[in-house]
CSV table of C-alpha atoms in Angstrom, one decimal:
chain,number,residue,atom,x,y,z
A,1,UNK,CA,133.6,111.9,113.5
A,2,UNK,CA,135.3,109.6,111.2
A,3,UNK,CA,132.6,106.8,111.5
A,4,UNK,CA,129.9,109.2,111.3
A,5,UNK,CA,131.3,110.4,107.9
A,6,UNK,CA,132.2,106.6,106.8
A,7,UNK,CA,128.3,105.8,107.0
A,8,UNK,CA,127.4,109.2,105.9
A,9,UNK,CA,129.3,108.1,102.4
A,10,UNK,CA,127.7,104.4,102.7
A,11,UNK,CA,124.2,105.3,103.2
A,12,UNK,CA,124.9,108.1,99.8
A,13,UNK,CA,126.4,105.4,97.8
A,14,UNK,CA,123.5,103.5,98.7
A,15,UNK,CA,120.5,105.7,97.9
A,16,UNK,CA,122.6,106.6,94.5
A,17,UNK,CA,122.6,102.7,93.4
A,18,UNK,CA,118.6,102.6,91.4
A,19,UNK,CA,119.5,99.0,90.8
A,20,UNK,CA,120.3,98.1,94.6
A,21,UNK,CA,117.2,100.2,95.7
A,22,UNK,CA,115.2,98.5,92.7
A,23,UNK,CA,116.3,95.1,94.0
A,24,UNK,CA,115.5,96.3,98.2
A,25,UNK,CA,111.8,97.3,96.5
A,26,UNK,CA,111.5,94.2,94.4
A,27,UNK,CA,112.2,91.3,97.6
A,28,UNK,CA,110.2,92.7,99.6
A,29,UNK,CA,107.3,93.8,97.8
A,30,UNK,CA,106.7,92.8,94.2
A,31,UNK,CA,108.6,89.2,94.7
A,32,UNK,CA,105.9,88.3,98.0
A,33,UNK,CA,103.1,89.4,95.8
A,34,UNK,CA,104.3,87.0,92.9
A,35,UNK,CA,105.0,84.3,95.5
A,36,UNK,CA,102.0,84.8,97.4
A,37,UNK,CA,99.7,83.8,94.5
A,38,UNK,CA,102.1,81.9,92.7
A,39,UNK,CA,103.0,79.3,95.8
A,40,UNK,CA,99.6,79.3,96.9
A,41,UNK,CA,99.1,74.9,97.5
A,42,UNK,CA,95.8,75.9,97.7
A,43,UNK,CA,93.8,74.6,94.1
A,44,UNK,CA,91.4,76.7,92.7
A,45,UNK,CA,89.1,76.0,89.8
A,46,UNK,CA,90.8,72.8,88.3
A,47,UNK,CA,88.8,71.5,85.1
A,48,UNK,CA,86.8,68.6,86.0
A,49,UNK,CA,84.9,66.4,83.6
A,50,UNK,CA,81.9,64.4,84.8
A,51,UNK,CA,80.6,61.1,83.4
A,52,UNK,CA,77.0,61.0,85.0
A,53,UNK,CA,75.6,57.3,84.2
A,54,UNK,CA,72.8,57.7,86.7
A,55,UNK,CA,71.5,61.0,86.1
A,56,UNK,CA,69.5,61.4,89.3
A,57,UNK,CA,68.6,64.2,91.9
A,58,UNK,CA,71.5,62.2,94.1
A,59,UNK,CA,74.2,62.3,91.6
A,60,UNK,CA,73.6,66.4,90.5
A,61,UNK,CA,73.6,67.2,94.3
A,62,UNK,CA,77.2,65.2,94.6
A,63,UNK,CA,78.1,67.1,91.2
A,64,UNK,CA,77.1,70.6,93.3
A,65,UNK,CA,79.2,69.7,95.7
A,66,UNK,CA,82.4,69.3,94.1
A,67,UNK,CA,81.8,72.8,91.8
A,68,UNK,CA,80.9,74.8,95.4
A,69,UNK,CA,83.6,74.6,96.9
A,70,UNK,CA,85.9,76.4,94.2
A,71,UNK,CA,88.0,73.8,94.1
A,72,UNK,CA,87.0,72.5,90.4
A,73,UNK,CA,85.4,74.0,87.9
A,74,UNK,CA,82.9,71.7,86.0
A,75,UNK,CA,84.3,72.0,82.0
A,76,UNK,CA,82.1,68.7,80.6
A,77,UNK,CA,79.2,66.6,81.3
A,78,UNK,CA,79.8,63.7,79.7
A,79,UNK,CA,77.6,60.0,79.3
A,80,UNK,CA,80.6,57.6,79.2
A,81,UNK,CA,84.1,56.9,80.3
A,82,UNK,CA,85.5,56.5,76.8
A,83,UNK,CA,84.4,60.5,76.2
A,84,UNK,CA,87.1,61.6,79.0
A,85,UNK,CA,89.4,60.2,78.1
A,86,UNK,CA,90.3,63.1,75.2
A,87,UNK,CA,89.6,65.9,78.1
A,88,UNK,CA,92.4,64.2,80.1
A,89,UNK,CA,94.7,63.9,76.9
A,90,UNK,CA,94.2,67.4,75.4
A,91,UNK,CA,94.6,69.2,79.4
A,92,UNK,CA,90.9,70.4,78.8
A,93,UNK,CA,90.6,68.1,81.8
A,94,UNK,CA,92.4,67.6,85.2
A,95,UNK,CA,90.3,65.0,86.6
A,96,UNK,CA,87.1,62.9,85.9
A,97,UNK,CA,84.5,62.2,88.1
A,98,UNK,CA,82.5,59.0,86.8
A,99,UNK,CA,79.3,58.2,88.6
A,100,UNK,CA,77.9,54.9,88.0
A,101,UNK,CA,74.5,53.5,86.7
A,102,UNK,CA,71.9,53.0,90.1
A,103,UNK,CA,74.2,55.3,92.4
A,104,UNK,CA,71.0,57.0,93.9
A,105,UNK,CA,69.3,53.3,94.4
A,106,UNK,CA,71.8,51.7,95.9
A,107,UNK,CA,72.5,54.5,98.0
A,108,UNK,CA,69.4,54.9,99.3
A,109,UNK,CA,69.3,50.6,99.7
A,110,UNK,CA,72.4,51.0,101.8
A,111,UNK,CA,74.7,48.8,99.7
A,112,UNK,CA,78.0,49.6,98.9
A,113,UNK,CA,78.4,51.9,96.0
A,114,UNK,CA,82.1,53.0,94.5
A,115,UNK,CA,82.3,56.4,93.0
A,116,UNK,CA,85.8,56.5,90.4
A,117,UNK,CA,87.9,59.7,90.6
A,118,UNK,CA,90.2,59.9,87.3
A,119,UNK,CA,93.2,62.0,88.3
A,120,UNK,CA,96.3,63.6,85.5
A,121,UNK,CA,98.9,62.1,87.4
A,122,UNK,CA,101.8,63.7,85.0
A,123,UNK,CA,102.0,66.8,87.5
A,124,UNK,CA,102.1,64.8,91.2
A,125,UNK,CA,102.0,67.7,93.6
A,126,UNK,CA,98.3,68.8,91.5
A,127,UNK,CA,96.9,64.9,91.6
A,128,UNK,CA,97.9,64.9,95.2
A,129,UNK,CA,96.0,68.1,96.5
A,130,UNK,CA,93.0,66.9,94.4
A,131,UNK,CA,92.6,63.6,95.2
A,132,UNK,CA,92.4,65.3,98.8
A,133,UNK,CA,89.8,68.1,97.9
A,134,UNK,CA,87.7,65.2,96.5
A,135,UNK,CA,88.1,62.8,99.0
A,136,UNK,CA,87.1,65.5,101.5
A,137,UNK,CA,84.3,66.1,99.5
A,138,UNK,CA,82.9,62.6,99.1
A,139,UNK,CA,82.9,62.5,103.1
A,140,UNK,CA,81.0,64.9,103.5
A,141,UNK,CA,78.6,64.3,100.7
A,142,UNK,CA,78.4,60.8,102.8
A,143,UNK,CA,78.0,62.5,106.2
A,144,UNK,CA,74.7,64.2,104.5
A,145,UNK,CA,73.2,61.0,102.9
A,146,UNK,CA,73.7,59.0,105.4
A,147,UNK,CA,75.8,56.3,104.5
A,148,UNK,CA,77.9,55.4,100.6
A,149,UNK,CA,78.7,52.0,101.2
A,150,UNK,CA,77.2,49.0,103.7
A,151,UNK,CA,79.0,49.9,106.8
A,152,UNK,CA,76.9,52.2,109.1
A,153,UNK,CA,77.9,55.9,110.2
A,154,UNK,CA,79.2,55.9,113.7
A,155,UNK,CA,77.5,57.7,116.5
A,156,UNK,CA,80.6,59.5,117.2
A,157,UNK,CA,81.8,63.0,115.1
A,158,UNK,CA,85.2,64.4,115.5
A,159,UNK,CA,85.2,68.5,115.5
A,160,UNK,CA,88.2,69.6,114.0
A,161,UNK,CA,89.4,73.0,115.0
A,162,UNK,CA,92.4,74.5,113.4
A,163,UNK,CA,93.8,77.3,114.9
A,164,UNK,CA,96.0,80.7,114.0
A,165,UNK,CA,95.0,79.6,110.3
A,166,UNK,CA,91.8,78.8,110.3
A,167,UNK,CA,91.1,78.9,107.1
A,168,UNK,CA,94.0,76.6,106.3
A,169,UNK,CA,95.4,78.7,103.0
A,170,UNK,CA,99.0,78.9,102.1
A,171,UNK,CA,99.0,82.2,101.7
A,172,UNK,CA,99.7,83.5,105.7
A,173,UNK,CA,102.8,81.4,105.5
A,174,UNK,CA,104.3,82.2,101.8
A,175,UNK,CA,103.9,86.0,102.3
A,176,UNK,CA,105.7,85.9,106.1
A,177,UNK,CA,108.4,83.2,104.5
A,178,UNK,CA,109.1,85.3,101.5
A,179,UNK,CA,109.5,88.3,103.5
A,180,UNK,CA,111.8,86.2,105.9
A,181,UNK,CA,113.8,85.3,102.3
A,182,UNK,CA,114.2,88.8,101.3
A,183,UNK,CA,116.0,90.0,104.6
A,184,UNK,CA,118.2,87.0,104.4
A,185,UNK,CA,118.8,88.1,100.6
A,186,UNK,CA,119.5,91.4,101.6
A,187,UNK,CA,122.1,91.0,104.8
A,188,UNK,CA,124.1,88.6,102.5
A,189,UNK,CA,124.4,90.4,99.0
A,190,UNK,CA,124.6,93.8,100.1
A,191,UNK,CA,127.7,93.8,102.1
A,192,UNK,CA,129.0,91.4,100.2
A,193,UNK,CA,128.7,93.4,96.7
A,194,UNK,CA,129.6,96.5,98.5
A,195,UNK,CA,132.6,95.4,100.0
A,196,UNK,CA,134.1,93.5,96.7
A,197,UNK,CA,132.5,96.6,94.6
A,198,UNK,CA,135.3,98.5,96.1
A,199,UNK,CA,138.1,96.2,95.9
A,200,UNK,CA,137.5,96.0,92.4
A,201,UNK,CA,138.3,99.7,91.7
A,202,UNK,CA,140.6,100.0,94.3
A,203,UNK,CA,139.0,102.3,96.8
A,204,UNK,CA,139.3,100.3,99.8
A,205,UNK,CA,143.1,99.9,99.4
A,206,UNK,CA,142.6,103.9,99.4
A,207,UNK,CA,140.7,103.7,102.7
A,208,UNK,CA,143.0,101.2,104.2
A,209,UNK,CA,146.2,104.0,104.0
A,210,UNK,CA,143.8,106.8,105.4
A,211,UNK,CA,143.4,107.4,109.6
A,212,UNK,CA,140.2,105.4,109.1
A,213,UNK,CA,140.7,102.2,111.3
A,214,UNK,CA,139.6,99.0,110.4
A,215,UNK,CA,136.6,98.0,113.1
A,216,UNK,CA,134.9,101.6,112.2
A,217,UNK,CA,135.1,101.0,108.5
A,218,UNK,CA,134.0,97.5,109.4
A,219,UNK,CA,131.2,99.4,111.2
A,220,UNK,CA,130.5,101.7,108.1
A,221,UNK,CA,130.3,98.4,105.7
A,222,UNK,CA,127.7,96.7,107.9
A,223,UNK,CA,125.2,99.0,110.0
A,224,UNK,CA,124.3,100.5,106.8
A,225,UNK,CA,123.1,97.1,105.6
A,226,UNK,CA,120.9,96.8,109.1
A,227,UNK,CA,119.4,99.9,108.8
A,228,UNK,CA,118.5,99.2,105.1
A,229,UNK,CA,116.9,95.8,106.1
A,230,UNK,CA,114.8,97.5,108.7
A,231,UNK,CA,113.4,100.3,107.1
A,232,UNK,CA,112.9,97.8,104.3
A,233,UNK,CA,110.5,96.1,105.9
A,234,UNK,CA,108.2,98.6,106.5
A,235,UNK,CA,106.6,98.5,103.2
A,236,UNK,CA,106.2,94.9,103.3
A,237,UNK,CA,103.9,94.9,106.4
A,238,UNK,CA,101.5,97.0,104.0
A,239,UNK,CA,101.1,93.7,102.2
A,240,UNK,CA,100.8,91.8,104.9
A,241,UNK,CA,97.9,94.0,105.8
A,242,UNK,CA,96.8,93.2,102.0
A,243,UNK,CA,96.7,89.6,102.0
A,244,UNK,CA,94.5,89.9,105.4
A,245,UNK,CA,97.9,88.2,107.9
A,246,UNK,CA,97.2,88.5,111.1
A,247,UNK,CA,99.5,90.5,113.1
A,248,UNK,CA,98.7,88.6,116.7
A,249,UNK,CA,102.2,89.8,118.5
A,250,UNK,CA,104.5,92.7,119.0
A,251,UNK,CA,105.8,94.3,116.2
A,252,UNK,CA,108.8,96.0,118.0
A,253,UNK,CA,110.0,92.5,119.6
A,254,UNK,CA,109.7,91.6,115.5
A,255,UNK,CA,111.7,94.8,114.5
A,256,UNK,CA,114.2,93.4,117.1
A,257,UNK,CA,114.6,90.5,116.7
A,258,UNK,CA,114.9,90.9,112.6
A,259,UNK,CA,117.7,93.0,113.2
A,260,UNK,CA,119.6,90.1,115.6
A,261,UNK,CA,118.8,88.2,112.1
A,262,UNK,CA,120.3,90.6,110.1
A,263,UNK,CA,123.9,90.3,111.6
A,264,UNK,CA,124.2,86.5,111.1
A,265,UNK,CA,123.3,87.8,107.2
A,266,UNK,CA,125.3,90.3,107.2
A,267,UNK,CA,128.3,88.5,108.7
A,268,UNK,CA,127.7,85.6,106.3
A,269,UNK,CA,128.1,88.4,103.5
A,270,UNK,CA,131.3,90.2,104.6
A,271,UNK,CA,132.9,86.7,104.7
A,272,UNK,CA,131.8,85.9,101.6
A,273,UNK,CA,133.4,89.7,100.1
A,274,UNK,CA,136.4,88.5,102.0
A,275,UNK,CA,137.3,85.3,99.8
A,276,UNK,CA,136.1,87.2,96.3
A,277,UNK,CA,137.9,89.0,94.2
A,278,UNK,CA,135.3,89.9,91.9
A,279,UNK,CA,131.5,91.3,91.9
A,280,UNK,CA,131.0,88.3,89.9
A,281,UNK,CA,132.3,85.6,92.3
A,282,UNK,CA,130.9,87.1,95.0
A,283,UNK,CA,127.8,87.0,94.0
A,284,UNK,CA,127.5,82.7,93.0
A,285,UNK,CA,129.5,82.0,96.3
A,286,UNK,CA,125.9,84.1,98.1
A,287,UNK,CA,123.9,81.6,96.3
A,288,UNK,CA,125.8,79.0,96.7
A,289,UNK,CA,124.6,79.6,100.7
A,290,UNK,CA,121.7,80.9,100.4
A,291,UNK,CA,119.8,77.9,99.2
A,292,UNK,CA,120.9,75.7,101.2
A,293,UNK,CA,120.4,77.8,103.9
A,294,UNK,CA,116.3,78.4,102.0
A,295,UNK,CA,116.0,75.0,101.8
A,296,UNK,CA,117.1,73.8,105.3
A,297,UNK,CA,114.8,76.4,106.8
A,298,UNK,CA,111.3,74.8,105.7
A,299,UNK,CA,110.2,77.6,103.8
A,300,UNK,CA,110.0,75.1,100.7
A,301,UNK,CA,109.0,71.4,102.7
A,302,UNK,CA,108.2,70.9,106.5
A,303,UNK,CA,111.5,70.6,108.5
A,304,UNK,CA,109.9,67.3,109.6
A,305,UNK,CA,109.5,65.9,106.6
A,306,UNK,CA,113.4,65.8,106.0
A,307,UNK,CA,115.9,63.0,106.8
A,308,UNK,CA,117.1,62.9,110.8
A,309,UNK,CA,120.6,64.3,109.6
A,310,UNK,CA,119.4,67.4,107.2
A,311,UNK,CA,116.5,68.0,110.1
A,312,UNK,CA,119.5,68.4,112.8
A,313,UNK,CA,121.8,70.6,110.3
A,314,UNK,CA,118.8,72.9,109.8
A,315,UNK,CA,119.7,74.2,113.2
A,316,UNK,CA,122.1,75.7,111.7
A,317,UNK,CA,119.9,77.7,109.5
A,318,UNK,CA,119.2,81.4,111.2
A,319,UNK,CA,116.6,81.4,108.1
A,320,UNK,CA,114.6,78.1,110.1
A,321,UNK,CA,114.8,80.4,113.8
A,322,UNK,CA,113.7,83.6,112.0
A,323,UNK,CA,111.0,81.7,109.9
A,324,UNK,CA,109.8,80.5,113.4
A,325,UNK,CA,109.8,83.7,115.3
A,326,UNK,CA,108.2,85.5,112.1
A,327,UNK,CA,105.3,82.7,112.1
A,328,UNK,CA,105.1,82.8,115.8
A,329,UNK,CA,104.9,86.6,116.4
A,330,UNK,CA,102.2,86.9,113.1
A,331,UNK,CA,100.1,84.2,113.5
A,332,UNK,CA,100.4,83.1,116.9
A,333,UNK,CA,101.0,86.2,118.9
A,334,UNK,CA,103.2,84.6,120.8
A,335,UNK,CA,106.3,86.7,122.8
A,336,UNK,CA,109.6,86.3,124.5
A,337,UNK,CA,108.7,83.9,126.7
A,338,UNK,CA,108.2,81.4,123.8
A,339,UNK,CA,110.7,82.6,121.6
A,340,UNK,CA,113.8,83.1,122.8
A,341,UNK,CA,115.3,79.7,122.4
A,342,UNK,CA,115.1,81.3,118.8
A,343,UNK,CA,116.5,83.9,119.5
A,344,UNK,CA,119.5,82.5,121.5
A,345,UNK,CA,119.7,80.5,118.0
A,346,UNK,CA,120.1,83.6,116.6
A,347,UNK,CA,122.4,84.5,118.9
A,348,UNK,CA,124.5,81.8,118.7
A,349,UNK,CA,125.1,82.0,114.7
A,350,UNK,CA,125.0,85.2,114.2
A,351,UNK,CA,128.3,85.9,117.2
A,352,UNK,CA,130.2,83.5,115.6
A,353,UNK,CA,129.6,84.5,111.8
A,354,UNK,CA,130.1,88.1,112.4
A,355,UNK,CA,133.4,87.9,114.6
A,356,UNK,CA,134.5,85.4,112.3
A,357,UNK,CA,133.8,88.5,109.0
A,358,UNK,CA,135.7,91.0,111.5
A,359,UNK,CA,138.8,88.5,111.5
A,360,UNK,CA,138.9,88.1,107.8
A,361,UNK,CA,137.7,91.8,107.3
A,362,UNK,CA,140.9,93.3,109.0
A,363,UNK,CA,143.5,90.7,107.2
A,364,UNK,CA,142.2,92.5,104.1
A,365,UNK,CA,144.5,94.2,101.9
């Protein structure tokens, strides 16, 4: 009776809060969508200028073929290099394609022909992607012709089949990692701010001298937050459906296994609340793990990509074992059988943390 009426009060305190339900609404929804088309390493429409020295049927097909694809959008046709080079200065102009006198004759002669690809260089990650894109494009545009330089094609094509993404965009993975980031938000800051919320005005000491005991007010300060995460959730799979994810796997095995997420965030909060006096210091000592813990999961750079020792603390990371089954059960469809070393990952943090919040939580004042 007591615990029932402890989480009756918690779930009204928390459906009286606009700015905590505002901030729920906001992760999960409005923040993916931003993300979503905001993260996307996929480049779209980047202004390309195009010096044309040869002006054949050749050279307007290569042209085409860089503007189909989306990938650049054609902002200037230009008849020298020295033209550009104001495009590239003013930003009218990301890149420069510059295709030299004879480029269909010497094509069609066989003889080696070199096609210059001017690239801003002052933002890296964009000069990367593009030089790819137009790489890409050049081999194909050689695969049709023929051959672009003096060595023959080979007899041998590779078919290159990418599966659960087929496609390749970024967007499947930023909307299923930013929803992955919001319930690690979530199970960290809401306990955390709840439970220091009422030290500050002294309600908790007021709890402390009442029959309540300590494990069901422990209870009352961190089902509530499980509960919230879950049903939080739902509206988030409405975008997923809006951004075309796939849902491959089993939603309830997703459901569960968020919520054996949720305690290692919600026992990583409750520790934080129980070295912070105020709202205030609660809430940088939450940030102060949650990006490390962001950053160790791979939702920003491939877990691979990072240094042997950050690659084996990353294990650490519930975010890096959620991230995974999240991307496994979406994209993959994949189920228990492949999962649950994750899970047991889960497991293993999340016991630990939330024993170790329970300890600290009943030495409170």
């Amino acid at each position: 009776m007591r615990l029932r009426s402890l989480l009756h009060k918690e779930l009204i305190q928390f459906f009286r809060d606009p700015v905590v339900l505002f901030l729920i609404f906001w992760l999960y929804t409005i923040e993916v969508v931003i993300c979503a088309y905001a993260l996307g390493m996929e480049m779209r429409d980047l202004p390309l200028a195009v010096v044309d020295a040869d002006e054949s049927p050749i050279s307007r097909r290569l042209i085409d073929d860089f503007v189909a694809g989306g990938n650049f959008r054609l902002v200037a046709h230009l008849r020298d290099v020295a033209a550009a080079e104001p495009y590239l200065e003013r930003g009218e102009a990301q890149a420069v394609l510059v295709i030299p006198v004879d480029f269909e004759r010497e094509l069609y002669r066989g003889s080696g022909q070199a096609l210059q690809f001017v690239i801003d260089g002052s933002n890296a990650n964009t000069a990367a992607v593009a030089r790819g894109y137009a790489l890409q494009t050049v081999e194909a545009f050689r695969m049709r012709q023929g051959t672009l330089d003096e060595r023959p094609l080979a007899t041998v094509t590779a078919q290159l089949r990418t599966w659960y993404n087929p496609d390749q965009t970024n967007v499947n993975f930023t909307v299923l990692a930013m929803i992955a980031l919001a319930g690690l938000m979530i199970g960290v800051v809401h306990p955390a701010a709840s439970i220091v919320r009422e030290k500050e005005v002294g309600t908790i000491e007021q709890l402390m001298v009442t029959p309540i005991r300590r494990g069901e007010l422990f209870i009352a300060k961190t089902v509530p937050t499980l509960l919230i995460g879950l049903i939080a959730v739902l509206p988030s799979l409405a975008l997923v459906g809006w951004f075309g994810v796939p849902v491959r796997g089993n939603l309830s095995l997703f459901f569960a296994l968020t919520a054996l997420f949720l305690f290692s965030a919600i026992g990583l909060g409750v520790l934080v609340a129980a070295v912070s006096r105020t709202l205030q210091q609660a809430l940088l000592l939450a940030f102060f793990g949650l990006f490390p813990l962001m950053f160790l999961s791979g939702t920003m750079v491939p877990v691979e990509s990072m240094p042997n020792l950050l690659q084996r603390l990353s294990l650490a990371s519930p975010l890096r074992h959620y991230l995974e089954i999240t991307l496994g059960i979406f994209l993959k469809g994949v189920g228990m059988e492949i999962l649950w070393p994750h899970a047991l990952a889960l497991v293993v943090i999340g016991m630990p943390l939330y024993l170790a919040a329970w300890l600290i939580f009943r030495r409170l004042p």
